[in-house]
Amino acid sequence: MTALNDGWFTEVFQDQGTAFSLQVKKKLHEEQTPFQKLEIYETETFGNLMVLDGCVMLTTRDNFLYHEMMTHPALFTHRDPKKVVIVGGGDCGTLKEVLKHPGVEEAWQVEIDERVTRMSEKYFPELCEANSDPRANFFFGDGIQWMRDIEPNSVDLIIIDSTDPVGPAEGLFALDFYRDAMLALREGGIIVQQSESPLLHTDSIIKGIHEDMRKAGFEHVQTMPFPQPVYPTGWWSCTMASKENPIKYFREEDANNRPFVTRYYNSGVHHGALAMPQFMVDALEDEVRPEEG
Amino acid sequence: MTALNDGWFTEVFQDQGTAFSLQVKKKLHEEQTPFQKLEIYETETFGNLMVLDGCVMLTTRDNFLYHEMMTHPALFTHRDPKKVVIVGGGDCGTLKEVLKHPGVEEAWQVEIDERVTRMSEKYFPELCEANSDPRANFFFGDGIQWMRDIEPNSVDLIIIDSTDPVGPAEGLFALDFYRDAMLALREGGIIVQQSESPLLHTDSIIKGIHEDMRKAGFEHVQTMPFPQPVYPTGWWSCTMASKENPIKYFREEDANNRPFVTRYYNSGVHHGALAMPQFMVDALEDEVRPEEG
């Protein structure tokens, strides 16, 4: 197997013919949880690194890009999000960003693997700062079953912060799951899902997400690209969909006056993320073109 | 030295503690030019790969992101660009995009290393399709001297499509060069320069570019981020500056009605690229905030 020498963690994307490596000082932790192999490294330049089944999940240095984009665009698109459910998101970074919004009254993190959260508390404490917020609720178990069992019309925003659509997370990229999410959402509800790399996955994954979300009744679907250096191609996306409201509605004044600090997100970035590259417009041609939005 | 096994080309960014690798089928070419070591590989999934002094320059698959963003935003910001000078750009991809604009009457590619252009003609022929355009002119020699010698007030747009600011390209990231460029530009003139990675180089390089461009008399300076998977962090930028006109002026209708195909660029992407991430706004605080633009 291909690997850099000692002193590097390398993730090989065999299907993509690429590899990404981070120089590491030492391995801080390794365990086989009931669900996956969990490793934590201290890197030379990216802070701590969490790896699940050999795949880079996050680093201290650049996770802000992902966590801010999985949350703030959707929270400022919904007119008044009070109850938010995160499916996955065991590192708690998404929960932290959600709870920055004062209007949120209740947030649930529904993560299958409690060990991810426990190790994040230890090695990414800055992501877990909001875990003791009285609005924060944790359920460790199967998100697919949880979504089936939840009271209908009870949630404003569902954030699917999962691993890749293989293995345990496969069922989160599926029509049945979107249908259950649709039932769980109140009027005006929004769903947002991490949706892989624009360059690699527009045809193979993102297009299918759009189709399945529409089949489940989400009339408005929008993919938003953003940079994420430690993921394949350094370029990632989330896909946001709404029941009724146009997905380009934006509480821009609230975003400009946000009572919290962000490092990537601002209202210009929000607008920018709504503009898809031309090749994505062409591939997802049932989408409204950005210039017509 | 750290390296993946046979079958991979790896670029190690020692200072950054990261490495990026592409799986290769074979090496197509290698030579020591008078200026640098030039290698061409055939990769498994990214087409052909050009490497200069060990640094990835471009691949067939993803160079469209860089070349479109180095050209179309500036060409649609200038009110009527007729004469364009590219400093560097030996692979001819920037020249090709420039010449897609029917209003351009004359374009010069001023590249120090003719071997880069010759090997691009052989291994990246799709980037060299416009080389026989009667508006295309080539000068192989020192761009710094060329800019010193050019007739004042004779150019509308200068595109600095260079390697990193070390070695031969160092003098292209310098106040003296910007001053010469300022003299070369006509009224309404614009300069645009590749300006490295937002995540890695906002403080170390981009801030200095802004300061030097202002010192040289460019009143309006704007950095535009874009994805570039094969460069460090997968996230790159160019910095655009103008003599007099607000840099956020945009011939949007012309961009929407562009008589040529793009794969990344469109008017939504243009607007999006004008919105800097919050950490860049904070670091370059003399910049106008995107939401106030």
Coordinates of C-alpha atoms in Angstrom, one line a residue:
Chain A
M1 CA 0.0 0.0 0.0
T2 CA 1.1 3.5 -0.8
A3 CA 2.1 5.6 2.2
L4 CA 4.4 8.4 3.1
N5 CA 7.1 7.6 5.6
D6 CA 6.8 7.8 9.3
G7 CA 5.8 11.1 10.5
W8 CA 2.9 11.6 8.1
F9 CA -0.8 10.6 8.1
T10 CA -1.9 9.9 4.5
E11 CA -5.4 9.4 3.3
V12 CA -5.4 7.7 -0.1
F13 CA -8.5 8.3 -2.3
Q14 CA -7.9 5.3 -4.5
D15 CA -10.9 5.9 -6.7
Q16 CA -9.9 9.5 -7.3
G17 CA -6.2 8.8 -7.8
T18 CA -5.2 11.4 -5.2
A19 CA -3.8 11.4 -1.7
F20 CA -3.6 14.0 1.0
S21 CA -1.1 14.0 3.9
L22 CA -0.6 15.8 7.1
Q23 CA 2.7 15.8 9.0
V24 CA 2.0 14.4 12.5
K25 CA 3.8 14.8 15.8
K26 CA 2.2 11.8 17.4
K27 CA -0.8 9.6 17.6
L28 CA -2.9 10.7 20.6
H29 CA -5.5 8.0 20.6
E30 CA -6.7 4.9 18.8
E31 CA -9.7 2.7 19.5
Q32 CA -12.1 0.4 17.7
T33 CA -15.6 1.7 18.7
P34 CA -18.7 -0.5 18.1
F35 CA -19.0 1.4 14.8
Q36 CA -15.7 2.4 13.4
K37 CA -11.9 2.8 14.0
L38 CA -11.3 6.1 15.7
E39 CA -7.9 7.8 15.7
I40 CA -6.7 11.2 16.9
Y41 CA -3.3 12.7 15.9
E42 CA -1.5 15.8 16.8
T43 CA -0.3 17.3 13.5
E44 CA 2.5 19.8 13.0
T45 CA 0.5 22.6 11.5
F46 CA -3.3 21.7 11.5
G47 CA -3.7 21.2 15.2
N48 CA -5.4 17.9 16.2
L49 CA -6.8 15.5 13.5
M50 CA -9.7 13.1 13.9
V51 CA -9.8 10.1 11.6
L52 CA -12.6 7.6 11.2
D53 CA -12.0 4.3 9.4
G54 CA -8.9 5.9 7.8
C55 CA -10.8 9.0 6.5
V56 CA -10.0 12.5 7.7
M57 CA -12.9 13.9 9.6
L58 CA -11.7 17.2 10.9
T59 CA -8.7 19.2 12.1
T60 CA -8.5 22.0 14.6
R61 CA -7.3 24.5 12.0
D62 CA -9.8 24.3 9.2
N63 CA -13.1 22.8 10.6
F64 CA -14.5 26.2 10.9
L65 CA -15.2 26.3 7.2
Y66 CA -17.3 23.2 7.3
H67 CA -19.1 23.9 10.5
E68 CA -20.0 27.5 9.7
M69 CA -21.3 26.5 6.2
M70 CA -23.4 23.6 7.5
T71 CA -25.2 25.9 9.9
H72 CA -25.4 29.6 9.3
P73 CA -26.7 29.7 5.7
A74 CA -29.6 27.4 6.7
L75 CA -30.3 29.2 10.0
F76 CA -30.4 32.6 8.2
T77 CA -32.6 31.1 5.5
H78 CA -35.2 29.8 7.8
R79 CA -37.5 32.6 9.0
D80 CA -37.4 31.7 12.7
P81 CA -35.6 28.4 13.6
K82 CA -36.5 27.3 17.1
K83 CA -35.9 23.6 17.1
V84 CA -32.9 22.1 15.3
V85 CA -31.9 18.5 14.9
I86 CA -28.4 17.5 13.9
V87 CA -28.0 13.9 12.6
G88 CA -24.4 12.8 13.0
G89 CA -22.2 15.7 14.0
G90 CA -20.6 13.8 16.8
D91 CA -17.7 16.2 17.1
C92 CA -20.2 18.8 18.4
G93 CA -18.8 21.6 16.1
T94 CA -22.2 21.9 14.2
L95 CA -24.0 22.0 17.6
K96 CA -21.8 24.8 18.7
E97 CA -22.5 26.9 15.7
V98 CA -26.3 26.3 15.9
L99 CA -26.4 27.4 19.5
K100 CA -24.7 30.7 18.6
H101 CA -28.2 31.7 17.3
P102 CA -30.1 33.2 20.2
G103 CA -33.5 32.3 18.7
V104 CA -32.8 28.6 18.8
E105 CA -34.7 27.2 21.8
E106 CA -33.8 23.5 21.5
A107 CA -31.1 21.6 19.6
W108 CA -30.6 17.8 19.4
Q109 CA -27.4 16.0 18.3
V110 CA -28.3 12.5 17.2
E111 CA -25.0 10.7 16.8
I112 CA -24.7 6.9 16.5
D113 CA -21.2 6.7 18.0
E114 CA -20.9 8.2 21.5
R115 CA -17.1 7.7 21.5
V116 CA -16.7 10.3 18.8
T117 CA -18.3 12.9 21.1
R118 CA -16.3 11.8 24.1
M119 CA -13.0 12.0 22.2
S120 CA -14.0 15.4 20.8
E121 CA -14.6 16.6 24.3
K122 CA -11.1 15.6 25.1
Y123 CA -9.2 16.6 21.9
F124 CA -11.4 19.3 20.4
P125 CA -12.7 21.0 23.5
E126 CA -13.3 24.3 21.7
L127 CA -15.9 22.5 19.6
C128 CA -17.7 21.3 22.7
E129 CA -18.0 24.6 24.5
A130 CA -21.8 24.7 24.0
N131 CA -22.4 21.1 25.2
S132 CA -23.4 22.3 28.6
D133 CA -25.8 24.9 27.1
P134 CA -29.3 24.1 28.6
R135 CA -30.7 24.1 25.0
A136 CA -28.3 21.3 24.0
N137 CA -29.7 17.7 23.9
F138 CA -27.9 14.5 23.1
F139 CA -29.1 11.2 21.8
F140 CA -26.6 8.5 21.0
G141 CA -28.2 6.0 18.6
D142 CA -29.5 5.4 15.2
G143 CA -30.5 8.7 13.4
I144 CA -32.5 6.9 10.8
Q145 CA -34.8 5.2 13.4
W146 CA -34.9 8.4 15.5
M147 CA -36.2 10.3 12.5
R148 CA -38.8 7.6 11.9
D149 CA -40.0 7.9 15.5
I150 CA -40.0 11.7 15.9
E151 CA -43.3 13.6 16.4
P152 CA -44.5 14.9 13.0
N153 CA -44.3 18.7 12.4
S154 CA -42.0 19.3 15.4
V155 CA -38.7 20.5 13.9
D156 CA -37.6 23.6 12.0
L157 CA -34.2 22.6 10.7
I158 CA -32.6 19.2 10.2
I159 CA -28.8 19.2 9.6
I160 CA -27.4 15.9 8.3
D161 CA -23.7 16.1 9.3
S162 CA -22.6 12.7 8.4
T163 CA -19.7 10.7 7.0
D164 CA -19.5 9.8 3.3
P165 CA -22.5 7.9 1.8
V166 CA -21.0 4.5 2.4
G167 CA -21.3 2.2 5.4
P168 CA -23.3 3.5 8.4
A169 CA -24.2 6.9 6.8
E170 CA -25.5 5.4 3.5
G171 CA -29.1 5.4 4.8
L172 CA -28.8 9.1 5.4
F173 CA -28.5 9.8 1.7
A174 CA -31.7 8.1 0.8
L175 CA -35.2 8.9 -0.3
D176 CA -36.8 7.1 2.7
F177 CA -34.8 9.2 5.1
Y178 CA -35.7 12.4 3.3
R179 CA -39.4 11.4 3.5
D180 CA -39.1 10.9 7.2
A181 CA -37.4 14.2 7.5
M182 CA -40.1 15.9 5.5
L183 CA -42.7 14.6 7.9
A184 CA -40.7 15.7 10.9
L185 CA -40.4 19.3 9.7
R186 CA -42.8 22.1 10.5
E187 CA -44.1 24.5 8.0
G188 CA -41.2 26.5 6.6
G189 CA -38.8 23.7 7.6
I190 CA -35.4 23.3 6.0
I191 CA -33.0 20.3 5.6
V192 CA -29.3 20.6 4.9
Q193 CA -26.9 17.9 4.2
Q194 CA -23.1 17.7 3.6
S195 CA -22.9 16.7 -0.1
E196 CA -19.3 15.9 -1.0
S197 CA -17.1 17.5 -3.6
P198 CA -18.4 19.6 -6.5
L199 CA -15.5 18.5 -8.7
L200 CA -15.8 14.8 -8.0
H201 CA -19.4 14.2 -7.1
T202 CA -21.7 16.5 -8.9
D203 CA -22.9 13.7 -11.2
S204 CA -22.4 10.7 -9.0
I205 CA -23.8 12.0 -5.7
I206 CA -25.1 15.6 -5.7
K207 CA -27.5 15.1 -8.6
G208 CA -29.0 12.1 -6.8
I209 CA -29.5 14.1 -3.6
H210 CA -31.4 16.7 -5.6
E211 CA -33.6 14.1 -7.2
D212 CA -34.4 12.3 -4.0
M213 CA -35.0 15.5 -2.1
R214 CA -37.5 16.6 -4.7
K215 CA -39.2 13.2 -4.7
A216 CA -39.5 13.6 -1.0
G217 CA -41.4 16.8 -1.5
F218 CA -38.7 19.5 -1.0
E219 CA -39.5 21.8 -3.8
H220 CA -36.5 24.1 -3.5
V221 CA -33.0 22.5 -3.5
Q222 CA -29.8 24.4 -3.5
T223 CA -26.2 23.2 -3.4
M224 CA -23.6 25.5 -1.8
P225 CA -19.9 25.0 -2.4
F226 CA -17.3 26.0 0.1
P227 CA -13.5 25.3 0.6
Q228 CA -12.5 22.5 2.9
P229 CA -8.7 21.9 2.6
V230 CA -8.5 18.5 4.3
Y231 CA -11.3 16.8 2.3
P232 CA -10.7 15.4 -1.3
T233 CA -10.1 18.3 -3.8
G234 CA -10.1 20.8 -0.9
W235 CA -13.6 21.7 -2.2
W236 CA -16.8 20.6 -0.5
S237 CA -20.5 21.4 -0.5
C238 CA -23.7 21.2 1.4
T239 CA -27.2 20.9 -0.1
M240 CA -30.1 22.8 1.4
A241 CA -33.8 22.2 0.7
S242 CA -37.0 23.6 1.9
K243 CA -40.6 22.5 2.1
E244 CA -42.3 25.7 0.9
N245 CA -40.1 28.8 1.1
P246 CA -37.8 29.8 -1.7
I247 CA -34.3 28.6 -0.6
K248 CA -32.8 31.9 -1.7
Y249 CA -34.8 33.8 1.0
F250 CA -32.1 35.3 3.3
R251 CA -32.5 37.2 6.6
E252 CA -29.6 39.3 5.5
E253 CA -30.0 42.1 8.0
D254 CA -29.9 39.5 10.8
A255 CA -26.8 37.9 9.3
N256 CA -25.1 41.3 9.1
N257 CA -26.0 42.0 12.8
R258 CA -25.3 38.5 14.0
P259 CA -24.4 38.7 17.7
F260 CA -21.5 36.2 17.4
V261 CA -18.1 35.8 15.7
T262 CA -17.6 33.9 12.5
R263 CA -14.4 33.2 10.7
Y264 CA -15.6 32.3 7.2
Y265 CA -19.3 33.1 7.1
N266 CA -20.7 36.6 6.4
S267 CA -23.6 37.8 4.2
G268 CA -21.3 38.2 1.2
V269 CA -20.1 34.6 1.6
H270 CA -23.8 33.5 1.9
H271 CA -24.7 35.1 -1.4
G272 CA -21.6 33.7 -3.0
A273 CA -22.3 30.2 -1.9
L274 CA -25.7 30.4 -3.5
A275 CA -24.0 30.9 -6.9
M276 CA -23.1 27.5 -8.3
P277 CA -20.2 27.0 -10.7
Q278 CA -21.3 26.9 -14.3
F279 CA -20.6 23.2 -14.7
M280 CA -22.9 22.5 -11.7
V281 CA -25.6 24.7 -13.2
D282 CA -25.3 22.7 -16.4
A283 CA -25.4 19.4 -14.6
L284 CA -28.3 20.3 -12.3
E285 CA -30.2 22.0 -15.1
D286 CA -33.6 21.9 -13.3
E287 CA -32.0 24.3 -10.9
V288 CA -32.8 28.0 -11.1
R289 CA -29.7 29.8 -12.5
P290 CA -28.0 32.0 -9.9
E291 CA -28.5 35.1 -12.1
E292 CA -32.2 34.5 -12.2
G293 CA -32.5 33.8 -8.4
Chain B
M1 CA 12.7 12.4 2.2
T2 CA 9.0 11.6 2.5
A3 CA 7.5 10.2 -0.7
L4 CA 4.7 7.9 -1.7
N5 CA 5.7 4.7 -3.4
D6 CA 6.2 4.3 -7.1
G7 CA 3.2 5.2 -9.1
W8 CA 2.6 8.5 -7.3
F9 CA 3.8 12.0 -7.8
T10 CA 3.9 13.8 -4.4
E11 CA 4.4 17.4 -3.7
V12 CA 5.5 18.0 -0.1
F13 CA 4.7 21.4 1.3
Q14 CA 7.3 21.2 4.1
D15 CA 6.5 24.6 5.6
Q16 CA 2.8 23.8 5.7
G17 CA 3.1 20.3 7.0
T18 CA 1.0 18.9 4.2
A19 CA 1.5 16.9 1.0
F20 CA -0.6 16.3 -2.1
S21 CA -0.3 13.3 -4.4
L22 CA -1.6 12.3 -7.8
Q23 CA -1.4 8.7 -9.0
V24 CA 0.6 8.6 -12.2
K25 CA 0.6 6.2 -15.2
K26 CA 4.0 7.4 -16.5
K27 CA 6.4 10.3 -16.8
L28 CA 6.0 11.8 -20.3
H29 CA 8.9 14.3 -20.2
E30 CA 11.7 15.7 -18.1
E31 CA 14.2 18.4 -18.8
Q32 CA 16.3 21.1 -17.2
T33 CA 15.4 24.3 -19.0
P34 CA 17.7 27.4 -18.5
F35 CA 15.3 28.4 -15.7
Q36 CA 13.8 25.4 -14.0
K37 CA 13.3 21.6 -14.0
L38 CA 10.2 20.8 -16.1
E39 CA 8.4 17.5 -15.8
I40 CA 5.2 16.2 -17.4
Y41 CA 3.3 13.2 -16.1
E42 CA 0.3 11.3 -17.3
T43 CA -1.9 10.8 -14.2
E44 CA -4.6 8.2 -13.6
T45 CA -7.5 10.6 -13.1
F46 CA -6.4 14.3 -13.6
G47 CA -5.1 14.0 -17.2
N48 CA -1.6 15.4 -17.8
L49 CA 0.3 17.1 -15.0
M50 CA 3.0 19.8 -15.4
V51 CA 5.5 20.2 -12.6
L52 CA 8.1 23.0 -12.3
D53 CA 11.0 22.6 -9.8
G54 CA 8.9 20.0 -8.0
C55 CA 5.8 22.2 -7.7
V56 CA 2.5 21.2 -9.3
M57 CA 1.6 23.9 -12.0
L58 CA -1.5 22.5 -13.6
T59 CA -3.5 19.4 -14.6
T60 CA -5.7 18.8 -17.6
R61 CA -8.7 18.2 -15.3
D62 CA -8.8 21.2 -13.0
N63 CA -6.8 24.1 -14.6
F64 CA -10.1 25.6 -15.9
L65 CA -10.8 26.9 -12.4
Y66 CA -7.6 28.9 -12.2
H67 CA -7.5 30.1 -15.8
E68 CA -11.1 31.3 -15.8
M69 CA -10.7 33.2 -12.6
M70 CA -7.5 34.8 -13.6
T71 CA -9.2 36.3 -16.6
H72 CA -13.0 36.7 -16.8
P73 CA -13.6 38.7 -13.6
A74 CA -11.0 41.3 -14.6
L75 CA -12.1 41.4 -18.3
F76 CA -15.7 41.9 -17.2
T77 CA -14.7 44.5 -14.7
H78 CA -12.7 46.6 -17.2
R79 CA -15.1 48.7 -19.2
D80 CA -13.5 48.0 -22.6
P81 CA -10.3 45.9 -22.5
K82 CA -8.6 46.1 -25.9
K83 CA -4.9 45.4 -25.1
V84 CA -4.0 42.7 -22.5
V85 CA -0.6 41.6 -21.3
I86 CA 0.0 38.3 -19.5
V87 CA 3.2 38.1 -17.5
G88 CA 4.1 34.5 -17.1
G89 CA 1.3 32.2 -18.2
G90 CA 3.6 30.0 -20.3
D91 CA 1.1 27.2 -20.5
C92 CA -1.1 29.5 -22.6
G93 CA -4.3 28.7 -20.7
T94 CA -4.7 32.3 -19.6
L95 CA -4.1 33.6 -23.1
K96 CA -6.8 31.2 -24.4
E97 CA -9.4 32.6 -22.0
V98 CA -8.4 36.2 -22.7
L99 CA -8.9 35.7 -26.4
K100 CA -12.4 34.4 -25.9
H101 CA -13.4 38.1 -25.4
P102 CA -14.2 39.5 -28.9
G103 CA -13.4 43.0 -27.8
V104 CA -9.7 42.2 -27.1
E105 CA -7.7 43.4 -30.1
E106 CA -4.2 42.5 -28.9
A107 CA -2.9 40.1 -26.3
W108 CA 0.7 39.5 -25.3
Q109 CA 2.1 36.6 -23.4
V110 CA 5.4 37.5 -21.8
E111 CA 6.9 34.3 -20.5
I112 CA 10.5 33.8 -19.4
D113 CA 10.7 30.1 -20.2
E114 CA 9.9 29.2 -23.8
R115 CA 10.2 25.5 -23.0
V116 CA 7.0 25.7 -20.8
T117 CA 5.1 26.9 -23.9
R118 CA 6.6 24.4 -26.2
M119 CA 5.8 21.5 -23.8
S120 CA 2.3 22.9 -23.2
E121 CA 1.7 22.8 -27.0
K122 CA 2.6 19.2 -26.9
Y123 CA 0.9 18.0 -23.7
F124 CA -1.8 20.5 -23.1
P125 CA -2.9 21.3 -26.7
E126 CA -6.4 22.3 -25.6
L127 CA -4.8 25.3 -23.7
C128 CA -2.9 26.4 -26.9
E129 CA -5.9 26.4 -29.2
A130 CA -5.8 30.2 -29.4
N131 CA -2.0 30.5 -30.0
S132 CA -2.5 30.9 -33.7
D133 CA -5.1 33.7 -33.2
P134 CA -3.9 36.7 -35.1
R135 CA -4.4 38.8 -31.9
A136 CA -1.9 36.6 -30.0
N137 CA 1.6 37.8 -29.5
F138 CA 4.5 36.0 -27.7
F139 CA 7.6 37.4 -26.1
F140 CA 9.9 35.0 -24.4
G141 CA 12.1 36.9 -21.9
D142 CA 12.1 38.8 -18.7
G143 CA 8.7 40.2 -17.8
I144 CA 10.1 42.6 -15.3
Q145 CA 12.4 44.3 -17.9
W146 CA 9.6 44.1 -20.5
M147 CA 7.3 46.0 -18.2
R148 CA 10.0 48.6 -17.6
D149 CA 10.5 49.1 -21.3
I150 CA 6.8 49.2 -22.5
E151 CA 5.3 52.4 -23.8
P152 CA 3.4 54.2 -21.0
N153 CA -0.4 54.4 -21.1
S154 CA -0.6 51.6 -23.7
V155 CA -2.2 48.6 -21.9
D156 CA -5.7 48.0 -20.5
L157 CA -5.2 44.8 -18.4
I158 CA -2.1 43.2 -17.0
I159 CA -2.4 39.6 -15.7
I160 CA 0.4 38.3 -13.6
D161 CA 0.2 34.6 -14.0
S162 CA 3.3 33.6 -12.3
T163 CA 4.8 30.8 -10.1
D164 CA 5.1 31.3 -6.3
P165 CA 6.8 34.5 -5.0
V166 CA 10.2 32.8 -4.7
G167 CA 13.0 32.4 -7.3
P168 CA 12.4 33.9 -10.7
A169 CA 8.9 35.2 -9.9
E170 CA 9.8 37.0 -6.7
G171 CA 10.3 40.3 -8.6
L172 CA 6.7 40.1 -9.9
F173 CA 5.4 40.4 -6.3
A174 CA 7.1 43.7 -5.7
L175 CA 6.4 47.4 -5.4
D176 CA 8.8 48.3 -8.3
F177 CA 7.0 46.0 -10.6
Y178 CA 3.6 47.3 -9.6
R179 CA 4.8 50.9 -10.2
D180 CA 6.0 49.9 -13.7
A181 CA 2.6 48.2 -14.3
M182 CA 0.8 51.4 -13.2
L183 CA 2.8 53.4 -15.7
A184 CA 2.0 50.9 -18.5
L185 CA -1.7 51.0 -17.9
R186 CA -4.1 53.3 -19.7
E187 CA -6.9 55.2 -17.9
G188 CA -9.3 52.6 -16.4
G189 CA -6.6 50.0 -16.4
I190 CA -6.6 46.9 -14.2
I191 CA -4.0 44.6 -12.8
V192 CA -4.7 41.0 -11.6
Q193 CA -2.2 38.7 -9.9
Q194 CA -2.4 35.1 -8.7
S195 CA -2.1 35.6 -4.9
E196 CA -1.7 32.2 -3.3
S197 CA -3.9 30.5 -0.6
P198 CA -6.4 32.4 1.5
L199 CA -6.0 30.0 4.4
L200 CA -2.2 29.9 4.3
H201 CA -1.1 33.3 2.9
T202 CA -3.6 36.0 3.9
D203 CA -1.2 37.5 6.4
S204 CA 2.1 36.4 4.9
I205 CA 1.5 37.3 1.2
I206 CA -1.9 38.7 0.4
K207 CA -1.7 41.6 2.9
G208 CA 1.6 42.6 1.4
I209 CA 0.3 42.5 -2.1
H210 CA -2.6 44.9 -1.1
E211 CA -0.1 47.3 0.6
D212 CA 2.3 47.3 -2.3
M213 CA -0.5 47.7 -4.9
R214 CA -1.9 50.7 -3.0
K215 CA 1.6 52.2 -2.6
A216 CA 1.9 51.9 -6.4
G217 CA -1.2 54.0 -6.8
F218 CA -3.9 51.3 -7.3
E219 CA -6.7 52.7 -5.1
H220 CA -9.0 49.8 -5.3
V221 CA -7.7 46.3 -4.4
Q222 CA -9.8 43.2 -4.2
T223 CA -8.8 39.6 -3.5
M224 CA -11.0 36.9 -5.0
P225 CA -10.9 33.3 -3.6
F226 CA -11.6 30.3 -5.8
P227 CA -11.1 26.5 -5.6
Q228 CA -8.0 24.9 -7.1
P229 CA -7.7 21.3 -6.0
V230 CA -4.1 20.7 -7.0
Y231 CA -2.7 23.7 -5.1
P232 CA -1.9 23.7 -1.4
T233 CA -5.2 23.7 0.7
G234 CA -7.2 23.3 -2.6
W235 CA -8.1 27.0 -2.2
W236 CA -6.4 29.8 -4.1
S237 CA -7.0 33.4 -5.0
C238 CA -6.2 36.2 -7.4
T239 CA -6.0 39.9 -6.4
M240 CA -7.3 42.5 -8.8
A241 CA -6.6 46.2 -8.6
S242 CA -7.6 49.3 -10.6
K243 CA -6.2 52.7 -11.2
E244 CA -9.5 54.7 -10.9
N245 CA -12.6 52.6 -11.4
P246 CA -14.3 50.9 -8.4
I247 CA -13.1 47.3 -8.7
K248 CA -16.7 46.1 -8.0
Y249 CA -17.9 47.6 -11.2
F250 CA -19.2 44.6 -13.3
R251 CA -20.4 44.4 -16.8
E252 CA -22.9 41.9 -15.7
E253 CA -25.1 41.9 -18.7
D254 CA -22.1 41.2 -20.9
A255 CA -21.0 38.4 -18.6
N256 CA -24.5 36.9 -18.8
N257 CA -24.5 37.1 -22.6
R258 CA -20.9 36.0 -23.0
P259 CA -20.4 34.5 -26.5
F260 CA -18.3 31.6 -25.2
V261 CA -18.4 28.6 -22.9
T262 CA -17.1 28.6 -19.4
R263 CA -17.0 25.7 -16.9
Y264 CA -16.6 27.6 -13.6
Y265 CA -17.2 31.3 -14.3
N266 CA -20.6 32.9 -14.5
S267 CA -22.0 36.1 -13.1
G268 CA -23.1 34.5 -9.8
V269 CA -19.6 33.2 -9.4
H270 CA -18.2 36.6 -10.2
H271 CA -20.3 38.2 -7.4
G272 CA -19.4 35.4 -5.1
A273 CA -15.7 35.8 -5.6
L274 CA -16.0 39.5 -4.6
A275 CA -17.2 38.4 -1.2
M276 CA -14.2 37.6 1.0
P277 CA -14.3 35.2 3.9
Q278 CA -14.7 37.0 7.2
F279 CA -11.2 36.2 8.4
M280 CA -9.9 37.9 5.2
V281 CA -12.1 40.9 5.8
D282 CA -10.8 41.2 9.3
A283 CA -7.1 40.8 8.2
L284 CA -7.4 43.2 5.3
E285 CA -9.5 45.7 7.3
D286 CA -8.9 48.7 5.1
E287 CA -10.9 46.8 2.5
V288 CA -14.5 47.7 1.9
R289 CA -16.7 45.0 3.4
P290 CA -18.5 42.9 0.8
E291 CA -21.9 43.8 2.1
E292 CA -21.1 47.5 1.7
G293 CA -19.7 47.1 -1.9

